[in-house]
Tab-separated table of C-alpha atoms in Angstrom:
chain	number	residue	atom	x	y	z
A	578	UNK	CA	0.000	0.000	0.000
A	579	UNK	CA	1.416	3.375	-0.970
A	580	UNK	CA	1.627	6.350	1.354
A	581	UNK	CA	-1.801	7.978	0.985
A	582	UNK	CA	-3.887	10.436	3.006
A	583	UNK	CA	-7.673	10.548	3.001
A	584	UNK	CA	-8.786	14.201	2.918
A	585	UNK	CA	-12.068	13.396	4.677
A	586	UNK	CA	-10.149	12.203	7.742
A	587	UNK	CA	-8.351	15.556	7.843
A	588	UNK	CA	-11.605	17.516	8.176
A	589	UNK	CA	-11.954	16.696	11.875
A	590	UNK	CA	-8.333	16.612	13.034
A	591	UNK	CA	-4.715	16.207	12.006
A	592	UNK	CA	-3.401	12.737	11.197
A	593	UNK	CA	-0.177	11.091	12.261
A	594	UNK	CA	1.262	8.507	9.886
A	595	UNK	CA	3.969	6.160	11.124
A	596	UNK	CA	5.244	3.012	9.497
A	597	UNK	CA	7.294	1.576	6.647
A	598	UNK	CA	6.981	1.944	2.908
A	599	UNK	CA	8.263	-1.119	1.051
A	600	UNK	CA	10.770	-0.820	-1.762
A	601	UNK	CA	8.230	-2.156	-4.259
A	602	UNK	CA	5.723	0.535	-3.258
A	603	UNK	CA	8.337	3.273	-3.339
A	604	UNK	CA	9.520	2.077	-6.758
A	605	UNK	CA	12.964	3.697	-6.574
A	606	UNK	CA	14.682	3.599	-9.931
A	607	UNK	CA	18.274	3.640	-8.679
A	608	UNK	CA	20.606	3.576	-11.655
A	609	UNK	CA	23.776	3.942	-9.645
A	610	UNK	CA	25.724	0.683	-9.348
A	611	UNK	CA	27.362	1.881	-6.128
A	612	UNK	CA	24.122	2.459	-4.184
A	613	UNK	CA	21.522	-0.128	-3.175
A	614	UNK	CA	18.554	0.307	-0.860
A	615	UNK	CA	18.874	-2.117	2.058
A	616	UNK	CA	15.568	-1.738	3.926
A	617	UNK	CA	12.120	-0.189	3.492
A	618	UNK	CA	11.640	3.525	4.105
A	619	UNK	CA	10.568	4.400	7.637
A	620	UNK	CA	8.277	7.399	7.981
A	621	UNK	CA	6.854	9.414	10.850
A	622	UNK	CA	4.630	12.188	9.499
A	623	UNK	CA	2.102	14.715	10.763
A	624	UNK	CA	-0.525	15.684	8.157
A	625	UNK	CA	-2.851	18.662	8.463
A	626	UNK	CA	-5.312	20.319	6.159
A	627	UNK	CA	-4.999	24.032	5.563
A	628	UNK	CA	-7.653	26.152	3.830
A	629	UNK	CA	-6.686	25.156	0.300
A	630	UNK	CA	-3.746	22.796	0.801
A	631	UNK	CA	-2.346	19.831	2.692
A	632	UNK	CA	0.756	20.270	4.849
A	633	UNK	CA	2.921	17.243	5.627
A	634	UNK	CA	5.777	17.473	8.138
A	635	UNK	CA	7.967	14.820	9.652
A	636	UNK	CA	10.808	12.493	8.891
A	637	UNK	CA	11.837	9.850	6.388
A	638	UNK	CA	14.668	7.376	6.953
A	639	UNK	CA	16.228	4.855	4.624
A	640	UNK	CA	19.264	2.576	4.915
A	641	UNK	CA	21.604	2.427	1.923
A	642	UNK	CA	24.279	-0.122	1.106
A	643	UNK	CA	26.995	1.727	-0.772
A	644	UNK	CA	30.363	1.063	-2.332
A	645	UNK	CA	33.074	3.681	-1.857
A	646	UNK	CA	34.084	5.370	-5.118
A	647	UNK	CA	37.713	5.586	-3.970
A	648	UNK	CA	38.535	2.284	-2.260
A	649	UNK	CA	35.551	0.132	-3.383
A	650	UNK	CA	34.856	-0.914	0.215
A	651	UNK	CA	31.208	-1.692	1.028
A	652	UNK	CA	29.576	0.356	3.783
A	653	UNK	CA	26.135	1.311	5.062
A	654	UNK	CA	24.776	4.815	5.271
A	655	UNK	CA	21.519	5.951	6.850
A	656	UNK	CA	19.757	8.702	4.961
A	657	UNK	CA	17.710	10.927	7.295
A	658	UNK	CA	15.261	13.495	6.026
A	659	UNK	CA	14.464	14.771	9.530
A	660	UNK	CA	12.549	17.944	8.777
A	661	UNK	CA	10.794	16.829	5.623
A	662	UNK	CA	8.046	19.278	4.703
A	663	UNK	CA	5.589	18.987	1.854
A	664	UNK	CA	2.979	21.579	0.868
A	665	UNK	CA	0.394	20.252	-1.570
A	666	UNK	CA	-2.124	22.761	-2.987
A	667	UNK	CA	-5.635	21.391	-3.487
A	668	UNK	CA	-6.774	24.165	-5.818
A	669	UNK	CA	-5.300	26.111	-8.689
A	670	UNK	CA	-2.825	25.365	-11.425
A	671	UNK	CA	-0.437	23.330	-9.248
A	672	UNK	CA	-3.162	21.326	-7.505
A	673	UNK	CA	-2.268	17.791	-6.465
A	674	UNK	CA	-4.226	14.886	-7.948
A	675	UNK	CA	-7.047	13.750	-5.636
A	676	UNK	CA	-8.382	10.227	-6.273
A	677	UNK	CA	-11.415	9.114	-4.196
A	678	UNK	CA	-10.683	11.829	-1.606
A	679	UNK	CA	-7.107	10.483	-1.240
A	680	UNK	CA	-3.775	12.122	-1.974
A	681	UNK	CA	-0.773	9.915	-2.735
A	682	UNK	CA	2.401	11.153	-0.998
A	683	UNK	CA	4.599	8.381	-2.442
A	684	UNK	CA	5.870	10.207	-5.575
A	685	UNK	CA	6.873	13.237	-3.508
A	686	UNK	CA	8.711	11.089	-0.953
A	687	UNK	CA	10.437	9.178	-3.788
A	688	UNK	CA	11.676	12.369	-5.422
A	689	UNK	CA	13.065	13.850	-2.212
A	690	UNK	CA	14.760	10.586	-1.242
A	691	UNK	CA	16.454	10.310	-4.636
A	692	UNK	CA	17.660	13.906	-4.359
A	693	UNK	CA	19.337	13.041	-1.035
A	694	UNK	CA	21.292	10.079	-2.441
A	695	UNK	CA	25.065	10.660	-2.360
A	696	UNK	CA	26.488	11.493	-5.781
A	697	UNK	CA	29.897	10.050	-4.940
A	698	UNK	CA	29.559	7.732	-1.919
A	699	UNK	CA	32.617	7.692	0.332
A	700	UNK	CA	33.169	5.248	3.202
A	701	UNK	CA	34.714	8.136	5.157
A	702	UNK	CA	35.445	11.738	4.146
A	703	UNK	CA	39.224	11.241	4.211
A	704	UNK	CA	39.286	7.928	2.303
A	705	UNK	CA	42.652	7.642	0.572
A	706	UNK	CA	41.506	5.162	-2.069
A	707	UNK	CA	43.102	1.938	-3.198
A	708	UNK	CA	46.695	1.145	-2.260
A	709	UNK	CA	49.073	1.866	-5.085
A	710	UNK	CA	50.955	-1.196	-6.304
A	711	UNK	CA	54.183	-0.612	-8.212
A	712	UNK	CA	53.903	-3.545	-10.589
A	713	UNK	CA	56.477	-3.773	-13.386
A	714	UNK	CA	58.891	-1.302	-11.816
A	715	UNK	CA	62.446	-2.062	-10.744
A	716	UNK	CA	64.515	-0.258	-8.181
A	717	UNK	CA	68.072	-0.841	-7.099
A	718	UNK	CA	69.415	-0.131	-3.627
A	719	UNK	CA	71.140	3.191	-4.434
A	720	UNK	CA	68.719	4.388	-7.100
A	721	UNK	CA	66.040	6.895	-6.179
A	722	UNK	CA	64.191	6.997	-9.529
A	723	UNK	CA	61.915	4.108	-10.398
A	724	UNK	CA	62.362	3.032	-14.025
A	725	UNK	CA	60.186	0.603	-15.947
A	726	UNK	CA	62.083	-2.298	-17.583
A	727	UNK	CA	60.561	-1.340	-20.934
A	728	UNK	CA	62.274	2.065	-20.793
A	729	UNK	CA	65.603	0.465	-19.885
A	730	UNK	CA	65.502	-1.621	-23.056
A	731	UNK	CA	64.455	1.375	-25.174
A	732	UNK	CA	67.287	3.483	-23.769
A	733	UNK	CA	69.788	0.886	-25.033
A	734	UNK	CA	68.773	1.594	-28.627
A	735	UNK	CA	71.227	3.793	-30.556
A	736	UNK	CA	69.242	5.757	-33.125
């Protein structure tokens, strides 16, 4: 079941919504290979009806399984949208779609969650990346410059 609010229930008092929204219901189209959603979205929302709009305030949380772009280490990151606020007009040009007196909040939650995804996930801010391996390089005891064996053979050529 998607995250919906019945407008008739809002006529008498505000509504508090608390629960989980499954990944199938949220329908996140994550195209980033480094980010995967680990668990359903947890929500704790307060919904109230204004004169000509619906105001939603509260929090959304989701757990991500990421892969660091520098060192490729897997790590988990909790995404918290603590002060999530949504103003949905019921009248006018930008009016939200009302179906059987219900407003679906799922597409708005989906959009804001996707906007909070890390663009370049890092396991820690000061990640130094993969260790550098000096494959194919030779170094003698007294020599400070590292020279590839291919260059040594090319330097022997007398052109």
